Coordinates of C-alpha atoms and ligand atoms in Angstrom, one line a residue:
Chain A
M1 CA 9.8 103.8 -149.8
T2 CA 7.4 101.9 -147.8
P3 CA 3.8 103.6 -147.7
R4 CA 4.5 104.6 -144.1
R5 CA 7.7 106.3 -144.9
R6 CA 6.2 108.1 -147.7
K7 CA 3.5 109.3 -145.3
M8 CA 6.0 110.5 -142.7
F9 CA 7.9 112.3 -145.5
G10 CA 4.9 114.0 -146.7
L11 CA 4.0 115.1 -143.3
L12 CA 7.5 116.5 -142.9
I13 CA 7.1 118.6 -145.9
V14 CA 3.8 119.9 -144.9
A15 CA 5.3 120.8 -141.6
F16 CA 8.1 122.7 -143.4
V17 CA 5.8 124.5 -145.6
A18 CA 3.5 125.5 -142.7
L19 CA 6.5 126.7 -140.7
W20 CA 7.8 128.8 -143.7
V21 CA 4.4 130.2 -144.3
W22 CA 4.1 131.2 -140.7
W23 CA 7.5 132.7 -140.8
S24 CA 6.9 134.8 -143.9
Y25 CA 3.4 135.9 -143.3
G26 CA 2.4 135.3 -139.6
P27 CA 1.8 138.2 -137.4
R28 CA 4.8 139.9 -135.8
T29 CA 4.9 142.3 -133.0
P30 CA 7.7 144.9 -132.8
A31 CA 10.2 144.8 -130.0
T32 CA 9.8 147.7 -127.4
W33 CA 12.2 150.8 -128.1
T34 CA 15.3 151.1 -126.1
S35 CA 16.3 154.5 -124.7
A36 CA 19.0 154.6 -127.4
D37 CA 16.3 154.0 -130.0
L38 CA 14.2 156.8 -128.3
S39 CA 16.7 159.3 -128.8
V40 CA 17.0 158.2 -132.4
L41 CA 13.4 158.6 -133.0
R42 CA 13.4 162.1 -131.3
S43 CA 16.2 163.0 -133.8
L44 CA 14.0 162.0 -136.9
S45 CA 10.8 163.7 -135.6
L46 CA 9.8 167.0 -137.3
D47 CA 9.6 168.4 -133.8
S48 CA 13.4 168.4 -133.8
L49 CA 13.8 170.5 -136.9
P50 CA 15.4 173.7 -135.9
A51 CA 14.0 177.1 -137.0
L52 CA 14.8 178.0 -140.7
P53 CA 18.5 178.8 -140.8
A54 CA 19.2 182.4 -141.7
D55 CA 20.8 183.1 -145.0
P56 CA 23.1 186.2 -144.6
S57 CA 23.9 186.0 -148.3
N58 CA 20.2 186.9 -149.2
A59 CA 19.1 190.3 -147.4
V60 CA 15.4 189.7 -148.3
A61 CA 15.4 186.0 -147.5
D62 CA 12.7 186.7 -144.8
D63 CA 11.0 189.7 -146.2
P64 CA 7.5 189.0 -147.0
R65 CA 7.4 191.4 -150.0
A66 CA 10.1 189.6 -151.6
A67 CA 8.4 186.3 -151.0
K68 CA 5.3 187.7 -152.8
F69 CA 7.4 188.9 -155.7
G70 CA 9.2 185.4 -155.8
H71 CA 6.0 183.7 -155.9
R72 CA 4.9 185.6 -159.0
L73 CA 8.2 185.0 -160.7
F74 CA 8.0 181.3 -159.8
F75 CA 4.8 180.9 -161.7
D76 CA 5.5 183.4 -164.5
T77 CA 5.9 181.6 -168.0
R78 CA 7.0 184.9 -169.6
L79 CA 10.4 184.2 -167.9
S80 CA 11.3 181.8 -170.7
A81 CA 12.5 181.6 -174.4
N82 CA 9.0 180.4 -175.7
G83 CA 6.8 182.0 -173.1
A84 CA 5.5 178.6 -171.9
V85 CA 8.0 177.5 -169.2
S86 CA 7.9 178.6 -165.6
C87 CA 9.5 177.0 -162.5
A88 CA 6.2 175.6 -161.6
T89 CA 6.2 173.7 -165.0
C90 CA 8.5 171.2 -163.5
H91 CA 8.2 172.0 -159.8
Q92 CA 4.4 171.5 -159.6
P93 CA 2.8 172.4 -156.1
E94 CA 0.2 169.6 -156.6
R95 CA 3.1 167.0 -156.8
Q96 CA 5.2 168.5 -153.8
F97 CA 7.0 170.5 -156.4
S98 CA 8.1 167.8 -158.7
D99 CA 6.8 166.6 -162.1
G100 CA 6.2 162.8 -162.1
L101 CA 8.7 162.4 -165.0
P102 CA 11.9 160.5 -165.1
K103 CA 13.7 163.8 -166.3
G104 CA 12.4 167.4 -166.3
R105 CA 10.8 168.8 -169.4
G106 CA 10.9 172.4 -170.4
I107 CA 12.2 173.8 -173.7
G108 CA 13.8 170.4 -173.9
L109 CA 14.7 167.5 -171.7
S110 CA 16.7 168.2 -168.4
G111 CA 19.7 166.1 -167.7
R112 CA 18.2 164.9 -164.4
N113 CA 15.1 164.2 -162.4
T114 CA 13.2 167.1 -161.0
P115 CA 13.6 167.0 -157.3
S116 CA 11.1 168.6 -154.9
I117 CA 12.0 172.2 -153.5
V118 CA 10.5 171.3 -150.2
S119 CA 12.8 172.2 -147.4
T120 CA 15.7 173.1 -149.6
A121 CA 16.2 176.2 -147.4
Y122 CA 17.9 173.7 -144.9
S123 CA 20.4 172.5 -147.4
P124 CA 23.9 174.0 -147.7
W125 CA 23.9 172.5 -151.3
L126 CA 21.4 172.5 -154.1
Y127 CA 21.0 170.2 -157.1
W128 CA 21.6 166.4 -157.1
D129 CA 25.4 167.2 -157.4
G130 CA 25.4 170.3 -155.2
R131 CA 26.6 172.7 -158.0
R132 CA 24.9 175.6 -156.3
D133 CA 25.2 176.8 -152.5
S134 CA 22.0 178.8 -152.0
Q135 CA 18.6 178.8 -153.1
W136 CA 18.9 182.2 -154.9
A137 CA 22.0 181.3 -156.7
Q138 CA 20.4 178.0 -157.7
A139 CA 17.3 179.8 -159.1
L140 CA 19.3 181.8 -161.7
A141 CA 20.6 178.6 -163.3
P142 CA 17.3 177.0 -164.9
L143 CA 16.2 180.4 -166.3
E144 CA 19.4 180.4 -168.5
D145 CA 19.5 176.5 -169.0
P146 CA 18.8 176.0 -172.7
V147 CA 16.7 173.0 -172.1
E148 CA 14.8 174.5 -169.2
H149 CA 13.6 178.2 -169.4
G150 CA 16.1 178.8 -172.2
G151 CA 16.5 182.5 -171.8
N152 CA 19.2 185.0 -171.0
R153 CA 19.7 187.3 -168.1
M154 CA 19.7 190.6 -170.2
Q155 CA 16.3 189.5 -171.5
Y156 CA 15.0 188.9 -167.9
V157 CA 16.3 192.0 -166.3
R158 CA 14.8 194.1 -169.2
F159 CA 11.6 192.3 -168.8
I160 CA 11.4 193.5 -165.1
A161 CA 12.4 196.9 -166.0
N162 CA 9.7 197.2 -168.7
D163 CA 6.8 195.6 -167.0
P164 CA 5.3 198.5 -164.8
D165 CA 4.0 196.1 -162.3
Y166 CA 7.1 194.2 -161.6
R167 CA 9.2 197.3 -161.9
S168 CA 7.4 199.0 -159.0
E169 CA 7.4 195.8 -157.0
Y170 CA 11.1 195.4 -157.5
E171 CA 11.8 198.8 -156.7
S172 CA 9.9 198.7 -153.5
I173 CA 12.0 195.8 -152.2
F174 CA 15.6 196.5 -153.9
S175 CA 16.7 199.7 -155.3
P176 CA 15.9 201.7 -158.5
I177 CA 16.3 199.5 -161.7
P178 CA 19.2 200.9 -163.8
D179 CA 18.1 202.2 -167.4
F180 CA 18.8 199.3 -169.7
S181 CA 17.3 201.3 -172.8
D182 CA 20.5 202.1 -174.5
A183 CA 20.7 199.4 -177.0
A184 CA 24.5 200.1 -177.7
R185 CA 25.4 199.4 -174.1
F186 CA 22.7 196.8 -173.5
P187 CA 22.3 194.3 -176.3
D188 CA 18.9 192.5 -176.9
A189 CA 20.2 189.1 -175.6
A190 CA 23.4 188.7 -173.5
A191 CA 24.6 186.2 -171.1
P192 CA 27.7 184.1 -170.3
I193 CA 26.1 181.1 -171.6
D194 CA 27.1 178.3 -174.3
D195 CA 25.2 180.1 -177.1
S196 CA 28.1 181.8 -179.0
Q197 CA 26.3 184.8 -180.2
I198 CA 24.6 185.6 -176.8
N199 CA 27.8 184.9 -175.2
A200 CA 29.8 187.3 -177.6
A201 CA 27.1 190.1 -176.9
W202 CA 27.8 189.5 -173.1
Q203 CA 31.4 189.8 -173.5
S204 CA 31.2 192.9 -175.6
M205 CA 29.5 194.6 -172.7
S206 CA 31.6 196.8 -170.2
A207 CA 32.4 195.2 -166.9
S208 CA 30.3 197.8 -165.0
D209 CA 27.3 197.3 -167.3
R210 CA 27.5 193.7 -166.7
R211 CA 27.6 194.1 -163.1
L212 CA 24.4 196.2 -163.3
V213 CA 22.7 193.5 -165.0
N214 CA 24.0 190.8 -162.7
S215 CA 22.9 192.7 -159.6
V216 CA 19.2 192.8 -160.9
Y217 CA 19.4 189.2 -161.9
A218 CA 20.8 188.1 -158.6
N219 CA 17.9 189.9 -156.8
M220 CA 15.4 188.0 -158.8
G221 CA 16.9 185.0 -157.5
K222 CA 16.9 186.3 -154.1
A223 CA 13.1 186.9 -154.2
I224 CA 12.4 183.5 -155.7
A225 CA 14.5 182.1 -152.7
A226 CA 12.4 184.1 -150.3
Y227 CA 9.3 182.3 -151.8
E228 CA 10.9 178.9 -151.6
R229 CA 12.0 179.3 -148.1
L230 CA 8.1 179.0 -147.2
I231 CA 7.8 175.6 -148.8
L232 CA 8.3 173.2 -145.8
P233 CA 7.1 169.8 -144.8
G234 CA 4.2 169.0 -142.6
H235 CA 3.6 166.7 -139.7
S236 CA 3.2 163.0 -140.8
H237 CA 1.8 159.8 -139.1
F238 CA 5.4 159.1 -138.1
D239 CA 5.8 162.3 -136.2
D240 CA 2.7 161.8 -134.4
Y241 CA 3.7 158.2 -133.7
V242 CA 7.0 159.4 -132.2
G243 CA 5.4 162.1 -130.1
A244 CA 3.0 159.5 -128.5
V245 CA 6.0 157.1 -128.1
L246 CA 8.1 159.8 -126.3
R247 CA 5.2 160.8 -124.0
G248 CA 4.9 157.1 -123.1
D249 CA 1.4 156.9 -124.5
D250 CA 1.8 153.2 -125.8
E251 CA -1.9 152.7 -126.5
L252 CA -2.2 155.8 -128.6
S253 CA 1.0 155.0 -130.4
R254 CA -0.3 151.7 -131.4
T255 CA -3.4 153.4 -133.1
I256 CA -1.1 155.8 -135.2
L257 CA 1.2 153.2 -136.9
M258 CA 0.6 149.3 -137.6
D259 CA 3.1 146.8 -136.5
E260 CA 4.4 146.2 -140.1
E261 CA 5.2 149.9 -140.4
I262 CA 6.9 150.0 -136.8
L263 CA 8.9 147.0 -138.0
G264 CA 10.0 148.9 -141.1
L265 CA 11.0 151.8 -138.9
Q266 CA 13.1 149.4 -136.8
L267 CA 14.8 148.1 -140.1
F268 CA 15.4 151.8 -141.2
I269 CA 17.2 152.7 -138.1
D270 CA 19.0 149.4 -137.4
E271 CA 19.7 146.6 -139.7
A272 CA 19.0 148.3 -143.1
R273 CA 21.3 151.2 -142.0
C274 CA 19.2 153.7 -144.0
I275 CA 19.6 156.3 -141.1
E276 CA 23.5 156.5 -141.9
C277 CA 22.6 158.9 -144.7
H278 CA 18.8 159.6 -144.3
N279 CA 19.2 161.1 -140.8
G280 CA 17.7 163.9 -138.9
P281 CA 14.2 165.4 -139.1
L282 CA 14.4 165.8 -142.8
F283 CA 15.8 162.3 -143.4
T284 CA 18.8 163.6 -145.0
N285 CA 22.5 164.5 -144.1
N286 CA 22.5 166.8 -147.1
E287 CA 25.9 165.1 -148.0
F288 CA 27.1 163.2 -151.1
H289 CA 27.0 159.4 -151.5
N290 CA 27.3 156.8 -154.1
T291 CA 24.6 154.2 -153.8
G292 CA 25.5 152.2 -156.8
I293 CA 22.6 153.4 -158.9
L294 CA 22.6 152.4 -162.5
S295 CA 23.0 154.8 -165.1
F296 CA 20.0 156.1 -167.2
P297 CA 19.7 154.1 -170.3
G298 CA 21.9 155.6 -173.1
D299 CA 23.5 158.0 -170.6
L300 CA 27.2 157.8 -169.5
P301 CA 27.5 157.1 -165.9
D302 CA 26.7 160.4 -164.0
R303 CA 29.9 161.6 -162.2
G304 CA 27.9 163.6 -159.7
R305 CA 29.6 165.5 -157.0
I306 CA 33.0 165.4 -158.2
D307 CA 32.0 167.7 -161.1
G308 CA 29.4 169.6 -158.7
V309 CA 32.1 170.7 -156.3
R310 CA 34.2 172.3 -159.2
K311 CA 31.1 174.1 -160.5
V312 CA 30.0 175.5 -157.2
L313 CA 33.4 176.9 -156.6
A314 CA 33.3 178.6 -159.9
D315 CA 29.9 180.1 -159.6
P316 CA 30.1 183.9 -159.6
F317 CA 26.9 183.8 -157.5
N318 CA 28.3 181.6 -154.8
C319 CA 28.5 182.6 -151.2
L320 CA 32.0 184.1 -151.6
G321 CA 31.1 185.9 -154.7
D322 CA 30.4 189.7 -155.3
F323 CA 26.6 189.3 -155.2
S324 CA 26.4 187.9 -151.6
D325 CA 24.8 190.3 -149.2
D326 CA 27.0 189.0 -146.3
R327 CA 29.6 191.5 -145.9
N328 CA 31.7 189.1 -143.8
R329 CA 31.6 186.4 -146.5
N330 CA 31.1 184.0 -143.7
C331 CA 30.6 180.9 -145.9
P332 CA 31.9 177.8 -143.8
E333 CA 30.6 175.1 -146.1
L334 CA 32.0 176.6 -149.2
S335 CA 35.2 177.5 -147.6
Y336 CA 35.9 174.0 -146.1
V337 CA 34.3 172.1 -148.9
R338 CA 36.0 168.8 -149.7
T339 CA 36.7 167.0 -153.0
G340 CA 38.4 163.7 -153.7
I341 CA 37.7 160.2 -154.9
E342 CA 34.9 159.5 -152.6
L343 CA 32.7 162.0 -154.6
V344 CA 32.9 160.1 -157.9
G345 CA 29.3 159.2 -158.8
A346 CA 28.0 160.6 -155.5
T347 CA 24.7 162.6 -155.3
R348 CA 23.2 164.5 -152.5
T349 CA 21.0 162.3 -150.1
P350 CA 17.4 163.4 -150.9
S351 CA 14.9 164.0 -148.2
L352 CA 12.4 161.3 -147.6
R353 CA 9.6 163.4 -146.4
V354 CA 7.9 164.0 -149.7
L355 CA 8.1 160.5 -151.5
A356 CA 4.4 160.1 -152.1
D357 CA 4.1 162.5 -155.0
T358 CA 7.6 162.5 -156.3
A359 CA 8.0 159.3 -158.2
P360 CA 10.0 158.2 -160.2
Y361 CA 13.1 158.3 -157.9
A362 CA 16.7 159.0 -158.0
R363 CA 18.8 161.5 -159.8
K364 CA 17.6 160.5 -163.3
G365 CA 14.4 158.9 -162.3
Q366 CA 15.9 155.5 -163.0
Q367 CA 13.7 153.8 -160.3
A368 CA 9.9 153.9 -160.9
T369 CA 8.7 152.8 -157.5
L370 CA 9.8 152.7 -153.8
A371 CA 9.9 148.9 -154.3
D372 CA 12.6 149.5 -157.0
V373 CA 14.6 151.7 -154.9
L374 CA 14.5 149.2 -152.0
D375 CA 15.5 146.3 -154.3
L376 CA 18.6 148.2 -155.5
Y377 CA 19.7 148.7 -151.8
N378 CA 19.0 145.1 -151.1
R379 CA 21.3 144.0 -153.8
G380 CA 23.9 146.5 -153.2
P381 CA 25.4 146.1 -156.7
L382 CA 29.0 147.4 -157.6
A383 CA 28.8 151.0 -158.7
M384 CA 29.3 151.8 -162.5
I385 CA 31.9 154.4 -161.4
G386 CA 33.2 155.1 -157.8
H387 CA 32.4 153.0 -154.9
N388 CA 28.9 152.0 -153.6
E389 CA 28.7 152.9 -150.0
A390 CA 25.5 151.2 -149.4
E391 CA 26.4 147.5 -148.8
E392 CA 23.9 144.7 -149.8
L393 CA 21.3 143.9 -147.3
N394 CA 19.9 140.6 -148.1
L395 CA 16.6 141.4 -146.5
S396 CA 13.5 139.3 -147.2
R397 CA 10.6 140.3 -149.4
R398 CA 8.5 140.7 -146.2
E399 CA 11.1 143.1 -144.5
L400 CA 11.4 145.1 -147.8
N401 CA 7.7 145.5 -147.7
Q402 CA 7.9 146.6 -144.0
L403 CA 10.4 149.3 -145.1
E404 CA 8.2 150.5 -147.7
A405 CA 5.2 150.6 -145.5
F406 CA 7.3 152.7 -143.1
L407 CA 8.4 155.1 -145.8
N408 CA 4.7 155.7 -146.6
T409 CA 4.1 157.0 -143.0
L410 CA 6.2 159.9 -143.8
D411 CA 3.7 161.3 -146.2
A412 CA 2.0 164.5 -145.2
P413 CA 0.6 167.8 -146.7
L414 CA 3.0 170.7 -146.6
A415 CA 3.1 173.0 -143.8
T416 CA 2.8 175.9 -146.2
A417 CA -0.2 178.3 -146.3
E418 CA -2.6 177.3 -149.3
E419 CA -2.0 180.7 -151.0
W420 CA 1.6 179.9 -151.7
L421 CA 0.7 176.5 -153.2
K422 CA -1.0 177.8 -156.3
A423 CA -0.4 180.6 -159.0
P424 CA -0.7 184.0 -157.5
K425 CA -3.8 186.1 -158.4
Chain B
M1 CA 33.3 174.5 -97.2
R2 CA 31.4 171.4 -98.4
E3 CA 28.4 173.6 -99.3
I4 CA 30.5 175.7 -101.2
A5 CA 32.1 172.8 -103.2
L6 CA 28.5 171.4 -103.8
L7 CA 27.2 174.7 -105.0
F8 CA 30.1 174.9 -107.3
V9 CA 29.4 171.5 -108.7
A10 CA 25.7 172.3 -109.0
L11 CA 26.6 175.5 -110.9
L12 CA 28.7 173.5 -113.4
L13 CA 26.3 170.9 -113.8
P14 CA 24.3 172.4 -116.7
F15 CA 27.4 172.6 -118.7
A16 CA 28.4 169.0 -118.1
P17 CA 26.2 167.5 -120.8
G18 CA 27.7 169.8 -123.5
E19 CA 31.3 168.9 -122.4
V20 CA 30.9 165.2 -122.7
A21 CA 28.1 164.8 -125.2
G22 CA 29.3 162.9 -128.3
Q23 CA 32.4 161.7 -126.5
D24 CA 32.7 158.0 -125.5
G25 CA 32.3 157.8 -121.8
E26 CA 35.7 156.1 -121.6
D27 CA 37.8 158.3 -123.9
P28 CA 40.3 160.5 -122.3
K29 CA 40.1 164.2 -122.4
V30 CA 43.7 164.7 -123.0
W31 CA 45.6 162.5 -125.4
D32 CA 49.5 161.9 -125.7
T33 CA 50.6 162.0 -129.3
G34 CA 52.1 158.8 -130.7
K35 CA 55.8 159.5 -130.1
G36 CA 54.9 161.3 -126.9
Y37 CA 56.2 164.7 -127.9
F38 CA 52.8 166.5 -127.3
R39 CA 49.7 166.5 -125.2
V40 CA 46.6 167.7 -126.8
S41 CA 43.0 168.2 -126.0
Y42 CA 39.9 169.9 -127.9
E43 CA 36.9 171.7 -127.1
S44 CA 33.9 171.7 -129.7
R45 CA 32.4 175.3 -130.0
L46 CA 29.2 173.4 -130.9
H47 CA 27.6 172.2 -127.7
P48 CA 26.3 169.6 -127.6
L49 CA 28.2 168.0 -130.6
A50 CA 25.6 167.1 -133.1
I51 CA 25.8 165.7 -136.7
N52 CA 25.2 167.8 -139.8
R53 CA 26.1 171.1 -138.4
I54 CA 29.4 172.8 -139.3
H55 CA 31.4 174.2 -136.6
A56 CA 34.8 174.9 -135.1
W57 CA 37.0 173.1 -132.5
V58 CA 39.6 174.9 -130.2
F59 CA 42.6 172.7 -130.2
H60 CA 45.0 172.8 -127.4
V61 CA 48.7 171.7 -127.7
E62 CA 51.3 171.4 -124.9
T63 CA 54.7 169.6 -124.7
A64 CA 55.0 166.4 -122.7
N65 CA 56.1 168.6 -120.0
G66 CA 53.0 170.7 -119.9
D67 CA 54.5 173.9 -121.6
T68 CA 52.0 175.5 -124.1
V69 CA 53.1 175.3 -127.8
N70 CA 52.3 178.5 -129.8
D71 CA 54.1 178.0 -133.0
A72 CA 52.5 174.6 -134.2
T73 CA 51.3 173.7 -137.6
I74 CA 48.2 171.5 -137.3
S75 CA 46.5 169.5 -140.0
V76 CA 43.5 167.3 -139.7
T77 CA 41.9 164.2 -141.5
G78 CA 39.5 161.7 -140.3
G79 CA 36.7 159.6 -141.1
M80 CA 34.6 156.5 -139.9
P81 CA 36.7 153.5 -139.6
N82 CA 33.7 151.2 -139.7
H83 CA 32.2 152.8 -142.8
N84 CA 35.4 153.1 -144.6
H85 CA 34.9 156.8 -145.6
G86 CA 36.3 160.2 -144.6
L87 CA 35.1 163.5 -143.4
P88 CA 32.4 165.3 -145.4
T89 CA 34.5 168.6 -145.3
S90 CA 38.1 169.4 -145.1
P91 CA 38.8 171.3 -141.9
R92 CA 41.8 173.5 -141.6
M93 CA 43.6 175.3 -138.6
T94 CA 42.9 179.0 -139.4
Q95 CA 44.2 180.9 -136.4
S96 CA 46.6 180.5 -133.5
L97 CA 44.7 181.8 -130.5
G98 CA 47.7 182.0 -128.1
E99 CA 48.1 180.0 -124.8
G100 CA 48.5 176.8 -126.9
N101 CA 45.1 177.1 -128.4
Y102 CA 44.3 176.9 -132.2
L103 CA 41.1 177.4 -134.1
L104 CA 40.1 174.4 -136.2
E105 CA 37.3 175.4 -138.7
G106 CA 35.1 173.5 -140.9
M107 CA 34.3 170.4 -138.7
R108 CA 31.1 168.5 -139.5
F109 CA 29.9 165.0 -139.0
H110 CA 27.3 163.6 -141.2
M111 CA 26.5 160.3 -139.7
A112 CA 26.0 158.8 -136.1
G113 CA 28.5 156.4 -135.0
L114 CA 32.3 156.0 -134.2
W115 CA 34.5 158.7 -135.8
E116 CA 38.3 159.1 -135.8
I117 CA 40.1 162.3 -136.3
T118 CA 43.8 162.2 -137.1
V119 CA 45.6 165.2 -136.2
I120 CA 49.3 165.9 -137.3
I121 CA 51.1 168.4 -135.2
E122 CA 54.4 170.1 -136.1
A123 CA 56.2 172.4 -133.9
G124 CA 59.9 173.1 -132.9
G125 CA 61.3 170.7 -135.6
Q126 CA 59.2 167.8 -134.3
Q127 CA 56.2 166.0 -135.9
D128 CA 53.8 163.8 -134.2
T129 CA 50.3 162.4 -134.7
V130 CA 47.4 161.7 -132.5
V131 CA 44.2 159.9 -133.2
I132 CA 41.0 161.1 -131.4
S133 CA 38.0 158.9 -131.5
L134 CA 34.6 160.1 -130.6
T135 CA 31.0 158.5 -130.9
L136 CA 28.2 160.6 -132.1
Ligands
LIG501 CU1 29.7 156.7 -142.0

């Protein structure tokens, strides 16, 4: 190479590097929104969230006395095998009702990550695999889960019956508590759970006595649900931004979100296809999808919804069961539920409105940060079981940062009165 | 006369968005089944059609000659052809409402985009299929 050529070559390289730096880090201005985009933005805004859907299966769902009673139950550690675990042990109000751990920790280690309970009143399915179909039916499960509260329903209904405070509160909302004092009819510990002794005690009871216990137990769940219905997401910067954009106030909208955040929003609703599943004002379709997430180290791949659907159909406290308050048993979601191969390894799409305080992410907390979540979507790996619906994205590092910046704009304090966000007095 | 016609149109206008919302502008409102045995149409009981809400459709079946069919058995499948997945529910025909109308319960769509609903109609010993596409 002649010196001149070498110089030319060097300049060329410098030019390329400069171009690349500009391309990767130079300022970008977001394109203007089309009218189709605007209706998508509106659909995502919290202003589009409909009023709380009624729960006809729970007659006290909107009864303030029940919410107050449920609030007490939610924080009461006496509802556990060791007197140390309440719902709030894992669903901590100061962390948007999650716990900051990969998997929940009560009496033992839960099988999955503790999701937030925020806005669960809007979901037809509860749990990552949707194995319960109402907030009240869900609330009954952790109480008897050996690794969560670890108790049994006989213990709980007797506790309510014997505590004068709780008893009068219960009876003012529901009906007189049956007399559980006859030890021959009502053993110390009884429930249809895996523990063989406790299960045998339950089986030895008459069907009508079991029903008495189940009714009080179901009502405890209904009170907890009345409380949980109040836990709702608040307005975020994103919602303010959409409001300003829809009013045509460009100047104001520019002061609410930064360009990188807006670019992330554009990716979210367009090229990155996040909106296919994270849609609507809660950023979830509440449906079940397989996103190719790796299993938790040491766990078998999680079968997800394919098992959840079987469990919810078998749950005696489901919408079609004896303890629903809806005389018409109008349960469209359960009646027309689907099953099939698409559900293998699928979990419910989580809402993205409470990400800031709910790390680690995914059903088993496999992903420590939002960057980890986005990296998985970017690679779109083959699923360990079932089929990954989220195809690889091949976005640049910069675009991933924009997506993450956008997700952070959804963070907001809850729209719930302060008194509900701490233990009751 | 013209005023009356205009008034009539004006009265109907508020309903128009509900009627067409969710449907592709170019989609017909009446479909011929594949072999031409039946003509079908549907009306969503959810106006406007929207994602993430379970609802019912009223499905209408006539013969090619326009006679209503009241003894049909109808089954439904569907999905998003571009996403390669099915419906999020298993809708079923639950009632024959008379006058060729059938209640199809359990419809729900969980994503925006192009959907194809495959309807199999069996009546009078004949079976035929129609694919209805709609964009949400
Ligand atoms: Cu799809």
